[in-house]
């Protein structure tokens, strides 16, 4: 596909990020080339584990900090400066596009997204889907991404959005829940209303993601964090199509896409296929810590790069335990066409930041060792 919509001044096209270890690893499924260094970043790297984050956020609510371009940009850059990770992830939240479309939502500290109401009836959903995400409303996002990529130089920025099912899980429940019972009940009891809801969420998420890529993000990640609560049939009937719809908003931009969820071992091929169906060329599957990476690669037929899957719990373990685990993850990831090292879910808030920096050094040194052993020149 010829990329038509990204400007020649975009970091992927002006020589800044196309050759970065992250972008090369994400594209390894189509190029067949692994970068010499295994790239590493951490989900939720920008956040509560950093004292400089807590200082920057002091007195500003979570969602307000996402909508202040200087602050969102500064927080995005903090983990890159401190840990030397191979990618920045844009500091925002999956519910930010809801807020920008005028939907009442807040993030309660220690709880997560709380909606002004639960959207469960056909009338609730009919009113909700009238909300629109306009280009004007996205201005703080576009501006923050622009400031961030200017400061990042050759380090790629990852843009992200929540997948329609995960967004709908919050909308239908009205707040975080463990099993997403109300959402799963609606999916089967009123498929028409459900479809209306997830199609709207898909366009919202896709619009949010597209704005980040156009403004300078070099990769995109779709978080379907709670998809693992769905059976294969529910995923196929009520979630996959909407995820595809969300990603059609970026398919023409030819940006690599990572699709991630937790507890999704039974869904890995279906999640890959949802991205492929959107017409995305470089498809990568994020794997949580429950499935050994080599098994995930096998389930996926060995053709797509994978991202993951260091167990976040082990960040609190003695270093020798964590080191052995990281080495094992890298060894198993070696069978994939490409591997982006990451955690299997987000950084726990009480993580010692020094441990994250040490994991970055370890991942880089192990991949340099194995490149040297195989005679590849490391640049
Ligand atoms: O560093 C990064 O990864 C970038 C920023 C980011 C945040 N949220 C910031 C945040 C990203 C990528 C997200 C995605 C997100 N948000 C997901 C998908 C990823 C996942 O973790 O599964 C989900 C499900 C949400 C919804 C959400 N927002 C939750 C569950 C929470 C945590 C609630 C809590 O406090 O325990 C939030 C709040 C949130 N999002 C914080 C941050 C840094 C904590 C806010 C704070 O500092 O109090």
Coordinates of C-alpha atoms and ligand atoms in Angstrom, one line a residue:
X1 CA 0.0 0.0 0.0
X2 CA 1.3 3.4 -0.8
X3 CA 1.0 5.6 2.2
X4 CA -0.9 8.6 1.1
X5 CA -2.1 10.5 4.1
X6 CA 1.1 10.9 6.2
X7 CA 3.1 14.0 5.5
X8 CA 6.7 13.7 4.3
X9 CA 7.6 15.5 7.5
X10 CA 6.1 12.6 9.6
X11 CA 8.8 10.9 11.7
X12 CA 8.2 7.6 9.8
X13 CA 8.9 9.3 6.5
X14 CA 11.7 11.9 7.3
X15 CA 14.3 9.4 8.5
X16 CA 13.7 9.7 12.2
X17 CA 11.9 6.5 13.2
X18 CA 11.6 4.1 10.3
X19 CA 15.0 2.4 11.1
X20 CA 14.4 2.4 14.9
X21 CA 14.6 -1.0 16.6
X22 CA 10.9 -0.6 17.6
X23 CA 9.5 0.1 14.1
X24 CA 11.8 -2.6 12.6
X25 CA 10.6 -5.2 15.1
X26 CA 7.0 -4.3 14.5
X27 CA 7.5 -4.6 10.8
X28 CA 9.5 -7.8 11.0
X29 CA 6.5 -10.0 10.0
X30 CA 6.5 -8.4 6.5
X31 CA 10.2 -7.6 6.1
X32 CA 11.6 -10.8 7.6
X33 CA 14.3 -8.7 9.3
X34 CA 14.8 -8.6 13.0
X35 CA 16.6 -5.6 14.4
X36 CA 20.0 -6.3 16.2
X37 CA 18.7 -5.0 19.5
X38 CA 15.4 -6.2 20.9
X39 CA 13.4 -3.0 21.6
X40 CA 11.8 -2.6 25.0
X41 CA 9.2 -0.4 26.5
X42 CA 6.6 -0.8 29.3
X43 CA 2.9 -0.5 29.3
X44 CA 2.0 2.2 31.9
X45 CA 5.7 3.4 31.9
X46 CA 4.4 7.0 32.1
X47 CA 2.7 7.1 35.4
X48 CA 2.7 6.5 39.1
X49 CA 5.9 4.6 39.5
X50 CA 7.9 7.7 38.8
X51 CA 8.4 10.4 41.4
X52 CA 8.8 13.0 38.6
X53 CA 5.3 12.0 37.4
X54 CA 3.8 12.5 40.8
X55 CA 5.5 15.9 41.1
X56 CA 4.3 17.0 37.6
X57 CA 0.7 15.8 38.4
X58 CA 0.4 17.5 41.8
X59 CA -2.9 19.2 42.1
X60 CA -4.0 18.3 38.6
X61 CA -6.7 15.6 38.0
X62 CA -5.8 12.7 35.7
X63 CA -8.0 13.7 32.8
X64 CA -7.1 17.4 33.1
X65 CA -3.4 16.4 32.9
X66 CA -4.2 14.5 29.7
X67 CA -5.7 17.6 28.2
X68 CA -2.8 20.0 29.0
X69 CA -0.5 19.5 26.0
X70 CA 2.7 20.7 27.8
X71 CA 2.0 18.4 30.8
X72 CA 0.9 15.4 28.7
X73 CA 4.1 15.8 26.6
X74 CA 6.4 16.1 29.6
X75 CA 4.9 13.0 31.3
X76 CA 5.3 11.1 28.0
X77 CA 9.0 12.0 27.9
X78 CA 9.8 11.2 31.5
X79 CA 10.3 7.4 31.2
X80 CA 12.3 7.8 27.9
X81 CA 14.7 10.1 29.7
X82 CA 14.9 8.0 32.8
X83 CA 15.0 4.4 31.5
X84 CA 16.3 4.7 27.9
X85 CA 13.3 2.7 26.6
X86 CA 13.0 2.3 22.8
X87 CA 9.6 3.9 22.6
X88 CA 7.4 6.5 24.2
X89 CA 3.7 5.8 24.8
X90 CA 1.5 8.8 24.6
X91 CA 0.3 9.9 28.1
X92 CA -3.4 9.8 27.8
X93 CA -6.2 7.3 28.7
X94 CA -8.6 5.2 26.8
X95 CA -11.5 7.3 28.2
X96 CA -10.0 10.6 26.9
X97 CA -11.9 10.5 23.6
X98 CA -15.2 10.0 25.6
X99 CA -14.5 13.1 27.6
X100 CA -13.6 15.0 24.4
X101 CA -16.9 14.0 22.8
X102 CA -18.7 15.4 25.8
X103 CA -19.5 12.2 27.6
X104 CA -19.5 12.5 31.3
X105 CA -16.5 10.5 32.7
X106 CA -13.9 10.8 35.3
X107 CA -11.0 8.7 36.5
X108 CA -11.2 8.0 40.2
X109 CA -7.8 7.6 41.8
X110 CA -7.1 4.0 42.6
X111 CA -10.4 2.9 41.0
X112 CA -10.4 3.8 37.3
X113 CA -12.9 5.2 34.8
X114 CA -16.3 6.1 36.3
X115 CA -19.1 7.3 34.0
X116 CA -21.8 9.8 34.8
X117 CA -24.3 7.0 34.1
X118 CA -24.4 3.4 32.9
X119 CA -25.5 3.0 29.3
X120 CA -27.7 -0.1 29.2
X121 CA -31.0 0.6 27.5
X122 CA -31.7 1.2 23.8
X123 CA -32.6 4.9 24.8
X124 CA -29.3 5.3 26.8
X125 CA -27.3 4.1 23.8
X126 CA -29.4 6.2 21.3
X127 CA -28.5 9.3 23.2
X128 CA -24.9 8.3 23.7
X129 CA -24.2 7.8 20.0
X130 CA -25.2 11.3 19.2
X131 CA -21.9 12.5 20.8
X132 CA -19.3 13.3 18.2
X133 CA -15.5 13.6 18.4
X134 CA -14.6 16.7 16.4
X135 CA -11.2 17.8 15.0
X136 CA -11.4 20.9 17.2
X137 CA -12.0 18.9 20.3
X138 CA -8.9 16.8 19.4
X139 CA -6.6 19.9 19.3
X140 CA -5.0 19.3 22.8
X141 CA -4.1 15.7 21.7
X142 CA -2.7 16.8 18.3
X143 CA -0.7 19.6 20.0
X144 CA 0.7 17.3 22.7
X145 CA 1.7 14.7 20.2
X146 CA 3.4 17.4 18.1
X147 CA 5.4 18.7 21.1
X148 CA 6.3 15.2 22.1
X149 CA 7.6 13.9 18.7
X150 CA 9.7 17.2 18.3
X151 CA 11.4 16.4 21.6
X152 CA 11.8 12.6 20.9
X153 CA 14.0 12.8 17.8
X154 CA 14.6 9.3 16.6
X155 CA 12.7 7.6 19.4
X156 CA 9.2 6.5 18.1
X157 CA 6.0 7.6 19.8
X158 CA 3.3 4.9 20.1
X159 CA -0.3 6.3 19.9
X160 CA -3.1 4.2 21.4
X161 CA -6.8 3.8 21.9
X162 CA -9.1 1.5 23.8
X163 CA -10.8 -1.2 21.7
X164 CA -14.6 -0.9 21.4
X165 CA -15.3 -3.9 23.7
X166 CA -13.2 -2.6 26.5
X167 CA -14.7 0.9 26.1
X168 CA -18.2 -0.6 26.0
X169 CA -17.4 -2.6 29.2
X170 CA -16.9 0.7 31.0
X171 CA -19.9 2.4 29.4
X172 CA -22.4 -0.4 30.1
X173 CA -21.2 -1.1 33.6
X174 CA -20.7 2.6 34.4
X175 CA -17.5 1.8 36.2
X176 CA -14.7 -0.7 36.5
X177 CA -15.9 -4.3 37.0
X178 CA -14.2 -7.6 37.3
X179 CA -16.3 -9.9 35.0
X180 CA -18.2 -7.3 32.8
X181 CA -21.4 -9.1 33.5
X182 CA -23.8 -6.3 32.3
X183 CA -21.8 -5.8 29.1
X184 CA -21.7 -9.5 28.3
X185 CA -25.5 -9.7 29.0
X186 CA -26.3 -6.8 26.7
X187 CA -24.1 -8.4 23.9
X188 CA -26.4 -11.4 23.9
X189 CA -29.8 -10.0 25.0
X190 CA -30.0 -7.0 22.7
X191 CA -27.4 -7.5 19.9
X192 CA -28.8 -4.6 18.0
X193 CA -28.2 -2.1 20.8
X194 CA -24.9 -3.7 21.5
X195 CA -23.8 -3.3 17.9
X196 CA -24.8 0.4 17.9
X197 CA -22.8 0.9 21.0
X198 CA -19.6 -0.8 19.8
X199 CA -19.8 0.7 16.3
X200 CA -19.9 4.2 17.9
X201 CA -17.1 3.3 20.2
X202 CA -15.1 2.0 17.2
X203 CA -15.4 5.3 15.3
X204 CA -14.5 7.2 18.5
X205 CA -11.4 5.1 19.2
X206 CA -10.4 5.1 15.5
X207 CA -10.7 8.9 15.3
X208 CA -8.6 9.3 18.4
X209 CA -5.9 7.0 17.1
X210 CA -5.8 8.5 13.7
X211 CA -5.3 12.0 15.2
X212 CA -2.3 10.7 17.1
X213 CA -0.7 9.0 14.0
X214 CA -1.3 12.0 11.8
X215 CA 0.3 14.3 14.4
X216 CA 3.4 12.1 14.5
X217 CA 3.0 8.7 16.3
X218 CA 5.0 6.0 14.5
X219 CA 3.0 3.0 15.8
X220 CA -0.4 2.4 17.2
X221 CA -1.7 0.1 19.9
X222 CA -5.3 -1.0 20.4
X223 CA -5.9 -2.0 24.0
X224 CA -8.6 -4.6 24.4
X225 CA -7.7 -5.1 28.0
X226 CA -10.9 -6.9 29.0
X227 CA -11.5 -9.0 25.9
X228 CA -10.2 -12.0 27.8
X229 CA -13.5 -12.1 29.6
X230 CA -15.3 -13.1 26.4
X231 CA -15.8 -16.6 25.0
X232 CA -14.5 -17.1 21.6
X233 CA -18.1 -16.9 20.2
X234 CA -18.9 -13.7 22.0
X235 CA -15.6 -12.2 20.8
X236 CA -16.4 -13.2 17.2
X237 CA -20.0 -12.0 17.3
X238 CA -19.8 -8.9 19.5
X239 CA -16.2 -7.5 19.5
X240 CA -14.0 -8.5 16.6
X241 CA -15.9 -6.6 13.9
X242 CA -15.9 -3.4 15.9
X243 CA -12.1 -3.7 16.5
X244 CA -11.7 -4.1 12.8
X245 CA -13.9 -1.0 12.3
X246 CA -11.7 1.0 14.7
X247 CA -8.6 0.1 12.8
X248 CA -9.9 0.9 9.4
X249 CA -9.5 4.5 10.6
X250 CA -5.7 4.1 10.4
X251 CA -5.2 1.3 7.8
X252 CA -4.4 3.8 5.0
X253 CA -1.7 5.4 7.1
X254 CA 0.5 2.3 6.9
X255 CA 1.5 2.4 10.5
X256 CA 2.3 -0.8 12.4
X257 CA -0.5 -1.9 14.8
X258 CA -0.1 -3.8 18.1
X259 CA -3.3 -5.4 19.4
X260 CA -3.2 -6.3 23.1
X261 CA -5.5 -7.9 25.7
X262 CA -5.2 -9.8 28.9
X263 CA -6.4 -13.4 29.5
X264 CA -6.6 -13.7 25.7
X265 CA -4.8 -17.0 25.0
X266 CA -8.0 -18.4 23.4
X267 CA -8.4 -15.3 21.3
X268 CA -4.9 -14.6 20.0
X269 CA -5.6 -15.7 16.3
X270 CA -9.0 -14.0 16.3
X271 CA -7.4 -10.7 17.6
X272 CA -4.7 -10.9 14.9
X273 CA -7.4 -11.5 12.3
X274 CA -9.4 -8.5 13.5
X275 CA -6.4 -6.3 12.7
X276 CA -5.7 -8.0 9.3
X277 CA -9.3 -7.6 8.3
X278 CA -8.9 -3.8 8.7
X279 CA -6.2 -3.9 6.0
X280 CA -3.3 -3.2 8.3
X281 CA -0.1 -4.5 6.9
X282 CA 2.2 -4.8 9.9
X283 CA 0.2 -6.6 12.6
X284 CA 1.7 -7.4 16.0
X285 CA 0.0 -9.3 18.8
X286 CA 0.5 -8.3 22.5
X287 CA 0.7 -11.3 24.8
X288 CA 0.0 -11.0 28.6
X289 CA 2.1 -12.8 31.1
X290 CA 0.0 -16.0 31.3
X291 CA 1.0 -17.6 28.0
X292 CA 4.7 -18.4 27.3
X293 CA 5.7 -16.4 24.3
X294 CA 6.9 -19.4 22.2
X295 CA 3.4 -21.0 22.8
X296 CA 1.7 -17.7 21.7
X297 CA 3.9 -17.6 18.6
X298 CA 2.8 -21.2 17.8
X299 CA -0.9 -20.4 18.3
X300 CA -0.4 -17.5 15.9
X301 CA 1.2 -19.7 13.2
X302 CA 4.6 -18.1 13.6
X303 CA 4.0 -15.3 11.1
X304 CA 3.4 -12.2 13.3
X305 CA 5.8 -10.4 15.7
X306 CA 4.8 -10.5 19.3
X307 CA 5.0 -8.0 22.2
X308 CA 5.4 -8.9 25.8
X309 CA 5.4 -10.6 28.2
X310 CA 7.4 -10.1 31.4
X311 CA 5.3 -10.8 34.4
X312 CA 4.7 -7.4 36.2
X313 CA 4.6 -9.3 39.5
X314 CA 8.3 -10.2 39.2
X315 CA 9.4 -6.6 39.1
X316 CA 9.1 -6.9 42.9
X317 CA 11.1 -10.2 43.0
X318 CA 14.8 -10.4 43.9
X319 CA 16.9 -9.4 40.9
X320 CA 18.2 -12.9 40.1
X321 CA 14.6 -14.2 39.8
X322 CA 13.6 -11.3 37.6
X323 CA 16.7 -11.6 35.5
X324 CA 16.2 -15.3 34.8
X325 CA 12.6 -14.6 33.9
X326 CA 13.5 -11.8 31.4
X327 CA 16.2 -14.0 29.8
X328 CA 13.5 -16.8 29.5
X329 CA 11.1 -14.3 27.9
X330 CA 13.7 -13.2 25.4
X331 CA 14.7 -16.7 24.5
X332 CA 11.1 -17.7 23.9
X333 CA 10.5 -14.5 21.9
X334 CA 13.4 -15.5 19.7
X335 CA 11.2 -17.9 17.8
X336 CA 8.9 -15.1 16.6
X337 CA 9.6 -13.1 13.4
X338 CA 10.0 -10.1 15.6
X339 CA 9.8 -9.4 19.4
X340 CA 9.2 -6.2 21.3
X341 CA 10.0 -6.8 24.9
X342 CA 7.4 -5.4 27.3
X343 CA 5.5 -6.4 30.4
X344 CA 2.5 -8.7 30.2
X345 CA 0.3 -5.9 31.6
X346 CA 1.0 -2.4 33.1
X347 CA 3.7 -1.3 35.5
X348 CA 2.4 -1.8 39.1
X349 CA 2.3 1.7 40.8
X350 CA 4.7 0.7 43.6
X351 CA 7.5 -0.5 41.2
X352 CA 11.0 0.7 42.0
X353 CA 11.9 2.7 38.9
X354 CA 15.5 1.6 39.2
X355 CA 14.3 -2.0 38.5
X356 CA 12.7 -0.9 35.2
X357 CA 16.0 0.8 34.1
X358 CA 17.9 -2.3 34.9
X359 CA 15.4 -4.4 32.8
X360 CA 16.0 -2.1 29.9
X361 CA 19.8 -2.5 30.2
X362 CA 19.4 -6.3 30.5
X363 CA 17.2 -6.6 27.4
X364 CA 19.6 -4.6 25.4
X365 CA 22.7 -6.5 26.6
X366 CA 21.2 -9.9 26.1
X367 CA 20.1 -9.1 22.6
X368 CA 23.6 -7.6 21.9
X369 CA 25.2 -10.8 23.3
X370 CA 23.1 -13.1 21.0
X371 CA 23.7 -10.8 18.0
X372 CA 27.4 -11.0 18.7
X373 CA 27.2 -14.8 19.1
X374 CA 25.4 -15.1 15.7
X375 CA 28.0 -12.8 14.0
X376 CA 25.6 -9.9 13.4
X377 CA 27.2 -6.5 13.7
X378 CA 25.6 -4.5 16.4
X379 CA 25.2 -0.8 15.7
Ligands
LIG1 O1 2.2 4.9 30.3 C1 1.3 4.5 29.6 O2 1.0 3.3 29.3 C2 0.5 5.6 28.9 C3 -0.7 6.1 29.5 C4 -1.9 5.2 29.7 C5 -2.8 5.4 30.8 N1 -3.8 4.6 30.6 C6 -2.5 6.4 31.9 C7 -3.2 6.2 33.2 C8 -2.4 4.2 28.9 C9 -1.9 3.5 27.6 C10 -3.7 3.8 29.5 C11 -4.6 2.8 28.9 C12 -5.7 2.3 29.7 N2 -6.5 3.0 30.6 C13 -6.2 1.0 29.7 C14 -5.6 -0.1 28.8 C15 -4.4 -0.6 29.3 C16 -4.5 -1.5 30.6 O3 -4.0 -1.1 31.6 O4 -5.2 -2.5 30.5 C17 -7.3 0.9 30.5 C18 -8.1 -0.4 30.8 C19 -7.5 2.2 31.1 C20 -8.6 2.6 32.1 C21 -7.9 3.1 33.3 N3 -7.4 4.3 33.6 C22 -7.6 2.3 34.5 C23 -8.0 0.8 34.7 C24 -6.9 3.1 35.4 C25 -6.2 2.7 36.7 C26 -7.0 3.0 37.9 C27 -6.1 3.1 39.1 O5 -5.8 4.2 39.5 O6 -5.7 2.0 39.5 C28 -6.8 4.4 34.8 C29 -6.1 5.5 35.3 C30 -4.7 5.8 34.7 N4 -4.5 5.8 33.4 C31 -3.6 6.2 35.4 C32 -2.6 6.4 34.4 C33 -1.2 6.9 34.6 C34 -3.4 6.4 36.9 C35 -3.9 7.8 37.2 C36 -3.2 8.3 38.5 O7 -2.0 8.7 38.4 O8 -3.9 8.3 39.5

